Amino acid sequence: MASKDSLYNRKKWEDGDFPILCETCLGPNPYIRMQKNKYGDECKVCNRPFTSFRWCPGRGARFKKTEVCQTCAKMKNVCQTCLLDLEYGLPVQVRDQALAIKEQFPQQGANRDFFVQNAERALAESDGTTPYGELALIPNSGNNEMLNKLASTRGGGREPYYARNAPHICSFFVKGECKRGDECPYRHETPKPVDDKLSIQNIKDRFYGTNDPVAEKLLSRAKAAPKLVVPTDQSITTLYIGNLGSNGELVVSEQDLRNHFYQYGEIRQIHVLPNKFCAFIDFLTREGAELAAERSFNQTTINGQKLSVRWGRPQAQTRFEGIEEKKVFREVPNLPGALPLPSFDEPGPSSSKSKRPHAEVITSEEAGPLKNPKLVIPNVAPKAGSSSSSTSSNQSQVYYPSQDPMRLGTKGPL
């Protein structure tokens, strides 16, 4: 007769009535039909037999099936098919890094089997609606700002993204040899250039949250995303709201802004500029303004308009923002002064020549159509340059290397 220890340590086969799936994998069809195969597949993570399901999400979609057992899916709170988080639809690596979860599971051998047994016993004692492990200890894990922004870039927020269920591209069509036509279950499209890193994906890496190329791409996108810098001046409690209209009409009214932003704090005043399709919201406290800026930056949509949220600035700062300070440059020594313009009034060395008068401005009527306009030399007084004593005192100083007479091997006066 077998002992209790040997019976306890045996692998248990899992049997379920319905899979754990996300809305995207289920598809838009409410009258979906599934094929249930009892103990028909092996879990890709724990290698235990489990009841698999196979179905078609909708018209024009490919058939999908469950890949991992329900125990492994509950431990990570992921879908049994796509292995993405059930709350945000993001990879496990992105969710764990955003929520600072550092929980590690054994990946092979007896340690993995023992851990799965303990997790299955703990999940059986719960109501089945709470997550497992460190994820259950995090309060408000469904309201993370970073995860909400990343989820909004993948198919429009937490709404299902059914384009992910599209069939694969027909390889025979790419070669020009497909003969099935409209009856072909695969897509007849030309493949688009895909990143080589995204084409190499692994189920275990996606489940454990390590070396996932999709997660690394999303994290790099999150780091490169613009961030709203909080001003150091504590007296600023005003937010600038832009993009309130389109096609010359104001879409978002003052009441719409008040209904949305009152949840962050008490509002002192809202000033709407209909001609410029923008508004200024003045909060009563600085805490309310910071909370509104943090929660609304790049993630606020009212009446179909995605609003741009910025911090307001004082009028003195915006008035003199474009004026630059006048820079004072240091004077370069040993430069020759400006040469004076020639003067024709003073008598020259040759007194026999007659004096030349100044050129006068001749109008087009006096010159006629065939005469060219003459050069006009303005009578400008010579600019007072630096004296010879000052230049002689600075001859010993070298400002540029080209001013050094010994630079190219030349010899100075002996």
Coordinates of C-alpha atoms in Angstrom, one line a residue:
M1 CA 0.0 0.0 0.0
A2 CA 1.4 3.4 -1.0
S3 CA 2.2 5.8 1.8
K4 CA 0.6 9.3 2.2
D5 CA 3.8 11.0 1.2
S6 CA 4.0 9.2 -2.1
L7 CA 0.4 10.0 -2.8
Y8 CA 0.9 13.6 -1.8
N9 CA 3.9 14.1 -4.0
R10 CA 2.3 12.7 -7.2
K11 CA 1.5 15.1 -10.0
K12 CA -2.2 15.8 -10.1
W13 CA -4.0 16.2 -13.5
E14 CA -6.1 19.3 -13.8
D15 CA -9.7 19.2 -15.0
G16 CA -11.6 22.4 -15.7
D17 CA -15.0 23.4 -17.1
F18 CA -14.1 26.7 -18.7
P19 CA -10.7 28.3 -19.4
I20 CA -9.3 31.6 -18.0
L21 CA -9.1 33.9 -21.0
C22 CA -8.9 37.6 -21.8
E23 CA -11.6 39.4 -23.9
T24 CA -9.3 39.6 -26.9
C25 CA -8.7 35.9 -27.1
L26 CA -12.5 35.2 -26.6
G27 CA -13.4 37.3 -29.6
P28 CA -16.5 39.4 -30.3
N29 CA -18.9 36.5 -30.9
P30 CA -21.1 36.0 -27.9
Y31 CA -22.3 32.5 -29.2
I32 CA -18.8 31.0 -29.2
R33 CA -18.4 27.2 -29.4
M34 CA -15.5 25.5 -27.8
Q35 CA -14.0 22.0 -28.1
K36 CA -13.1 20.5 -24.8
N37 CA -10.4 17.8 -24.6
K38 CA -10.0 16.3 -21.2
Y39 CA -6.3 15.8 -20.3
G40 CA -5.6 16.5 -23.9
D41 CA -2.5 18.7 -23.6
E42 CA 0.6 19.3 -21.5
C43 CA 1.2 22.6 -19.7
K44 CA 4.1 24.5 -21.3
V45 CA 5.3 25.7 -17.8
C46 CA 4.8 22.9 -15.3
N47 CA 4.5 20.0 -17.7
R48 CA 1.4 18.6 -16.1
P49 CA -1.5 17.2 -18.2
F50 CA -4.6 19.5 -18.2
T51 CA -7.9 19.9 -19.9
S52 CA -7.4 22.0 -23.1
F53 CA -9.9 24.0 -25.0
R54 CA -9.9 25.0 -28.7
W55 CA -12.2 27.6 -30.4
C56 CA -12.4 30.2 -33.2
P57 CA -12.8 33.8 -31.8
G58 CA -14.8 35.0 -34.7
R59 CA -15.2 35.2 -38.5
G60 CA -11.9 35.7 -40.2
A61 CA -9.8 34.7 -37.1
R62 CA -7.5 31.7 -36.6
F63 CA -8.3 28.9 -34.2
K64 CA -6.8 29.3 -30.7
K65 CA -6.2 27.0 -27.8
T66 CA -5.0 27.1 -24.2
E67 CA -1.3 26.8 -23.7
V68 CA -0.9 26.6 -19.9
C69 CA -2.9 25.1 -17.0
Q70 CA -5.3 27.1 -14.8
T71 CA -3.0 26.9 -11.8
C72 CA -0.1 28.5 -13.6
A73 CA -2.4 31.2 -15.1
K74 CA -3.8 32.0 -11.6
M75 CA -0.3 32.3 -10.1
K76 CA 0.7 35.1 -12.6
N77 CA -2.9 36.4 -13.3
V78 CA -2.5 35.9 -17.0
C79 CA -4.5 34.5 -19.9
Q80 CA -4.1 30.8 -20.6
T81 CA -3.6 31.5 -24.3
C82 CA -1.7 34.8 -24.9
L83 CA -0.1 34.8 -21.4
L84 CA -0.7 38.6 -21.1
D85 CA -1.9 40.2 -17.9
L86 CA -5.7 40.0 -17.4
E87 CA -5.9 43.5 -16.0
Y88 CA -3.8 45.6 -18.5
G89 CA -3.2 43.2 -21.4
L90 CA 0.6 43.8 -21.0
P91 CA 3.5 41.3 -20.7
V92 CA 4.3 40.0 -17.2
Q93 CA 7.8 41.6 -17.3
V94 CA 6.3 45.1 -17.8
R95 CA 3.7 44.6 -15.1
D96 CA 6.2 43.3 -12.5
Q97 CA 8.7 46.1 -13.2
A98 CA 6.0 48.8 -12.9
L99 CA 4.6 47.4 -9.7
A100 CA 8.1 46.6 -8.3
I101 CA 7.3 42.8 -8.0
K102 CA 10.4 40.7 -7.5
E103 CA 8.7 37.3 -6.9
Q104 CA 10.7 34.4 -8.4
F105 CA 9.3 31.0 -9.1
P106 CA 11.3 27.8 -9.5
Q107 CA 11.5 26.8 -13.1
Q108 CA 12.4 23.1 -13.2
G109 CA 12.8 19.9 -11.1
A110 CA 11.2 18.9 -7.8
N111 CA 11.3 22.5 -6.5
R112 CA 8.9 23.6 -9.3
D113 CA 6.5 20.6 -8.6
F114 CA 6.5 21.3 -4.9
F115 CA 5.9 25.0 -5.4
V116 CA 3.0 24.3 -7.8
Q117 CA 1.4 22.0 -5.3
N118 CA 1.5 24.6 -2.5
A119 CA 0.2 27.2 -4.9
E120 CA -2.7 25.0 -6.0
R121 CA -3.6 24.3 -2.3
A122 CA -3.6 28.0 -1.5
L123 CA -5.7 28.9 -4.5
A124 CA -8.2 26.2 -3.6
E125 CA -8.8 27.8 -0.2
S126 CA -9.4 31.2 -1.7
D127 CA -12.5 32.4 -3.5
G128 CA -10.7 32.4 -6.9
T129 CA -11.1 36.1 -7.5
T130 CA -8.0 37.4 -5.8
P131 CA -4.4 37.3 -7.3
Y132 CA -1.7 35.1 -5.9
G133 CA 1.6 36.1 -4.3
E134 CA 2.9 39.6 -4.1
L135 CA 0.4 40.9 -6.6
A136 CA -2.4 40.3 -4.0
L137 CA -0.5 42.5 -1.4
I138 CA -0.3 45.6 -3.7
P139 CA -3.2 48.0 -3.0
N140 CA -4.8 49.6 -6.1
S141 CA -2.7 47.6 -8.5
G142 CA -5.2 48.3 -11.3
N143 CA -4.6 52.1 -11.2
N144 CA -0.9 52.3 -12.1
E145 CA -0.2 55.4 -14.2
M146 CA 2.6 53.8 -16.2
L147 CA 0.7 50.7 -17.0
N148 CA -2.4 52.7 -18.0
K149 CA -0.3 54.8 -20.5
L150 CA 1.3 51.7 -22.0
A151 CA -2.1 49.9 -22.2
S152 CA -3.5 52.9 -24.1
T153 CA -0.9 52.5 -26.8
R154 CA -1.8 48.9 -27.5
G155 CA -5.2 48.8 -29.3
G156 CA -6.9 51.7 -27.5
G157 CA -6.5 51.1 -23.8
R158 CA -8.1 48.2 -22.1
E159 CA -10.6 47.6 -24.9
P160 CA -10.1 44.2 -26.7
Y161 CA -7.8 44.3 -29.6
Y162 CA -9.3 41.7 -32.0
A163 CA -6.7 42.3 -34.8
R164 CA -4.4 40.1 -32.7
N165 CA -6.6 37.1 -33.6
A166 CA -6.0 37.5 -37.4
P167 CA -4.7 34.4 -39.2
H168 CA -1.1 34.1 -40.2
I169 CA 0.1 35.0 -43.7
C170 CA 0.0 32.3 -46.3
S171 CA 3.5 31.2 -47.2
F172 CA 2.3 29.8 -50.5
F173 CA 0.8 33.1 -51.4
V174 CA 4.1 34.9 -50.8
K175 CA 5.7 32.4 -53.2
G176 CA 2.9 32.9 -55.7
E177 CA 1.9 29.2 -55.5
C178 CA -1.4 29.3 -53.4
K179 CA -4.2 27.6 -55.4
R180 CA -7.0 27.6 -52.7
G181 CA -8.1 31.2 -53.3
D182 CA -10.9 32.4 -51.0
E183 CA -11.0 29.0 -49.3
C184 CA -7.5 29.5 -47.9
P185 CA -7.7 30.0 -44.1
Y186 CA -4.6 32.1 -44.1
R187 CA -4.1 35.8 -45.0
H188 CA -3.2 36.7 -48.6
E189 CA -1.0 39.7 -47.8
T190 CA 2.5 40.7 -48.4
P191 CA 4.5 40.5 -45.2
K192 CA 5.7 43.7 -43.6
P193 CA 9.3 44.1 -42.4
V194 CA 9.4 42.9 -38.8
D195 CA 12.1 43.4 -36.2
D196 CA 14.2 40.3 -35.8
K197 CA 14.1 40.5 -32.0
L198 CA 10.2 40.4 -31.9
S199 CA 10.2 37.3 -34.1
I200 CA 12.0 35.3 -31.4
Q201 CA 9.6 34.8 -28.5
N202 CA 9.3 32.0 -25.9
I203 CA 6.3 31.0 -23.8
K204 CA 8.4 30.4 -20.7
D205 CA 10.2 33.8 -21.0
R206 CA 6.8 35.5 -21.4
F207 CA 5.4 33.6 -18.3
Y208 CA 8.4 34.2 -16.0
G209 CA 9.0 37.7 -17.3
T210 CA 12.6 37.4 -18.4
N211 CA 14.2 38.3 -21.7
D212 CA 10.9 39.1 -23.4
P213 CA 11.5 41.2 -26.5
V214 CA 7.9 42.7 -26.5
A215 CA 8.3 43.8 -22.9
E216 CA 11.7 45.4 -23.6
K217 CA 10.2 47.3 -26.5
L218 CA 7.4 48.6 -24.3
L219 CA 9.8 49.6 -21.4
S220 CA 12.0 51.5 -23.8
R221 CA 9.0 53.3 -25.1
A222 CA 8.0 54.2 -21.6
K223 CA 11.4 55.6 -20.8
A224 CA 11.4 57.7 -24.0
A225 CA 7.9 59.1 -23.3
P226 CA 7.7 62.8 -22.5
K227 CA 7.2 63.7 -18.8
L228 CA 5.6 66.7 -17.3
V229 CA 8.1 68.7 -15.2
V230 CA 6.6 70.1 -12.0
P231 CA 7.6 73.8 -11.6
T232 CA 9.6 74.7 -8.5
D233 CA 7.5 77.8 -7.8
Q234 CA 4.9 76.6 -5.3
S235 CA 2.6 79.6 -6.1
I236 CA 1.7 78.1 -9.5
T237 CA -1.6 76.3 -9.3
T238 CA -2.8 76.8 -12.9
L239 CA -2.9 74.2 -15.6
Y240 CA -3.1 74.9 -19.4
I241 CA -5.5 72.7 -21.3
G242 CA -5.2 72.7 -25.1
N243 CA -6.8 71.0 -28.1
L244 CA -10.4 71.8 -27.0
G245 CA -11.8 72.0 -30.6
S246 CA -11.5 70.8 -34.1
N247 CA -12.5 72.1 -37.6
G248 CA -13.0 75.6 -36.2
E249 CA -15.6 74.6 -33.5
L250 CA -15.2 74.3 -29.7
V251 CA -15.9 70.7 -28.8
V252 CA -15.1 70.7 -25.0
S253 CA -17.0 73.3 -23.0
E254 CA -16.3 74.8 -19.6
Q255 CA -18.8 72.5 -17.9
D256 CA -17.1 69.5 -19.5
L257 CA -13.8 70.6 -18.0
R258 CA -15.3 71.2 -14.6
N259 CA -17.0 67.8 -14.6
H260 CA -13.7 66.0 -15.3
F261 CA -11.2 68.0 -13.2
Y262 CA -13.2 68.5 -10.1
Q263 CA -12.3 65.0 -8.9
Y264 CA -8.6 66.1 -8.3
G265 CA -9.3 69.1 -6.1
E266 CA -11.4 72.3 -5.6
I267 CA -11.3 74.6 -8.6
R268 CA -11.0 78.3 -8.1
Q269 CA -11.6 79.5 -11.7
I270 CA -11.8 78.2 -15.3
H271 CA -11.0 80.6 -18.1
V272 CA -11.8 79.3 -21.6
L273 CA -10.4 81.0 -24.8
P274 CA -12.8 79.9 -27.6
N275 CA -10.7 81.6 -30.3
K276 CA -7.6 79.7 -29.4
F277 CA -9.3 76.4 -28.3
C278 CA -7.6 76.4 -24.9
A279 CA -8.4 77.0 -21.3
F280 CA -6.7 77.7 -18.0
I281 CA -7.8 75.9 -14.8
D282 CA -6.8 77.5 -11.5
F283 CA -6.9 75.1 -8.6
L284 CA -7.4 76.2 -5.0
T285 CA -4.4 74.1 -3.7
R286 CA -1.1 73.1 -5.1
E287 CA -1.8 69.4 -4.2
G288 CA -4.9 69.4 -6.4
A289 CA -3.0 70.9 -9.3
E290 CA -0.2 68.4 -9.1
L291 CA -2.6 65.5 -8.8
A292 CA -4.5 66.7 -11.9
A293 CA -1.3 67.2 -13.9
E294 CA -0.1 63.7 -13.0
R295 CA -3.4 61.9 -13.7
S296 CA -4.3 63.8 -16.9
F297 CA -1.0 64.2 -18.8
N298 CA -1.3 62.4 -22.1
Q299 CA -4.2 60.3 -21.0
T300 CA -7.3 62.6 -21.0
T301 CA -10.0 62.4 -23.7
I302 CA -13.2 64.4 -23.5
N303 CA -15.8 64.3 -26.3
G304 CA -13.4 62.5 -28.6
Q305 CA -10.7 65.2 -28.1
K306 CA -7.4 64.2 -26.6
L307 CA -6.4 67.1 -24.4
S308 CA -2.9 68.4 -24.0
V309 CA -2.1 69.3 -20.3
R310 CA 0.7 71.6 -19.4
W311 CA 1.6 73.7 -16.3
G312 CA 0.7 77.4 -16.5
R313 CA 3.4 80.1 -16.2
P314 CA 3.4 83.6 -14.8
Q315 CA 2.8 86.4 -17.3
A316 CA 6.2 88.0 -16.4
Q317 CA 8.0 84.8 -17.4
T318 CA 6.1 84.5 -20.7
R319 CA 6.5 88.2 -21.5
F320 CA 10.3 88.2 -21.3
E321 CA 10.9 84.7 -22.4
G322 CA 11.9 85.6 -26.0
I323 CA 14.3 88.4 -24.9
E324 CA 17.9 87.3 -24.6
E325 CA 20.5 89.1 -22.6
K326 CA 23.0 91.2 -24.5
K327 CA 26.3 89.4 -24.6
V328 CA 29.5 91.4 -24.2
F329 CA 32.4 90.0 -26.1
R330 CA 36.1 90.6 -25.1
E331 CA 38.0 92.8 -27.5
V332 CA 40.7 91.1 -29.5
P333 CA 44.1 92.9 -29.1
N334 CA 46.7 93.7 -31.8
L335 CA 44.1 94.3 -34.5
P336 CA 44.5 97.3 -36.9
G337 CA 42.0 100.1 -36.6
A338 CA 39.4 100.9 -39.3
L339 CA 40.9 102.9 -42.2
P340 CA 39.3 106.4 -42.8
L341 CA 37.4 107.0 -46.0
P342 CA 39.1 109.3 -48.6
S343 CA 38.2 113.0 -48.3
F344 CA 38.1 115.0 -51.5
D345 CA 37.8 118.4 -49.8
E346 CA 41.3 118.5 -48.3
P347 CA 44.1 119.6 -50.7
G348 CA 46.3 116.7 -51.8
P349 CA 50.0 116.7 -52.7
S350 CA 49.3 117.7 -56.3
S351 CA 47.7 121.1 -56.2
S352 CA 47.5 121.4 -60.0
K353 CA 44.6 119.1 -60.1
S354 CA 41.2 120.6 -59.5
K355 CA 39.1 119.7 -56.5
R356 CA 36.5 117.0 -57.1
P357 CA 33.1 117.8 -55.6
H358 CA 31.1 115.3 -53.6
A359 CA 28.7 113.1 -55.5
E360 CA 25.1 114.1 -55.2
V361 CA 22.0 112.0 -55.3
I362 CA 20.4 112.3 -58.7
T363 CA 16.8 111.4 -59.2
S364 CA 15.5 109.2 -62.0
E365 CA 13.7 112.2 -63.6
E366 CA 16.9 114.2 -63.9
A367 CA 19.1 111.3 -65.0
G368 CA 16.8 110.3 -67.8
P369 CA 16.0 106.8 -69.0
L370 CA 19.4 106.1 -70.6
K371 CA 21.7 107.4 -67.8
N372 CA 22.9 105.0 -65.1
P373 CA 22.9 106.2 -61.5
K374 CA 26.2 107.3 -60.1
L375 CA 27.9 106.0 -57.0
V376 CA 27.1 108.0 -53.9
I377 CA 29.8 108.2 -51.3
P378 CA 28.5 109.3 -47.9
N379 CA 30.5 111.9 -46.0
V380 CA 31.3 109.8 -42.9
A381 CA 33.8 111.0 -40.3
P382 CA 36.7 108.6 -39.7
K383 CA 36.1 106.3 -36.7
A384 CA 38.4 107.1 -33.7
G385 CA 40.5 104.0 -33.4
S386 CA 42.9 103.0 -30.7
S387 CA 46.0 105.1 -30.4
S388 CA 49.4 103.9 -31.5
S389 CA 50.6 103.8 -27.9
S390 CA 48.0 101.3 -26.9
T391 CA 48.6 99.0 -29.9
S392 CA 52.4 99.1 -29.4
S393 CA 51.9 98.1 -25.7
N394 CA 49.8 95.0 -26.8
Q395 CA 52.2 93.8 -29.5
S396 CA 53.9 91.5 -27.1
Q397 CA 50.6 89.7 -26.3
V398 CA 49.4 86.9 -28.6
Y399 CA 45.6 86.4 -28.8
Y400 CA 45.4 84.0 -31.7
P401 CA 48.2 81.5 -32.8
S402 CA 48.2 83.1 -36.2
Q403 CA 49.5 86.4 -34.6
D404 CA 52.6 84.7 -33.4
P405 CA 55.5 85.7 -35.7
M406 CA 57.6 82.6 -34.6
R407 CA 54.8 80.1 -35.3
L408 CA 56.0 78.9 -38.7
G409 CA 59.7 79.2 -38.0
T410 CA 60.1 82.8 -39.1
K411 CA 62.7 84.9 -37.4
G412 CA 61.9 88.3 -35.9
P413 CA 63.9 91.4 -36.4
L414 CA 67.4 91.2 -34.9

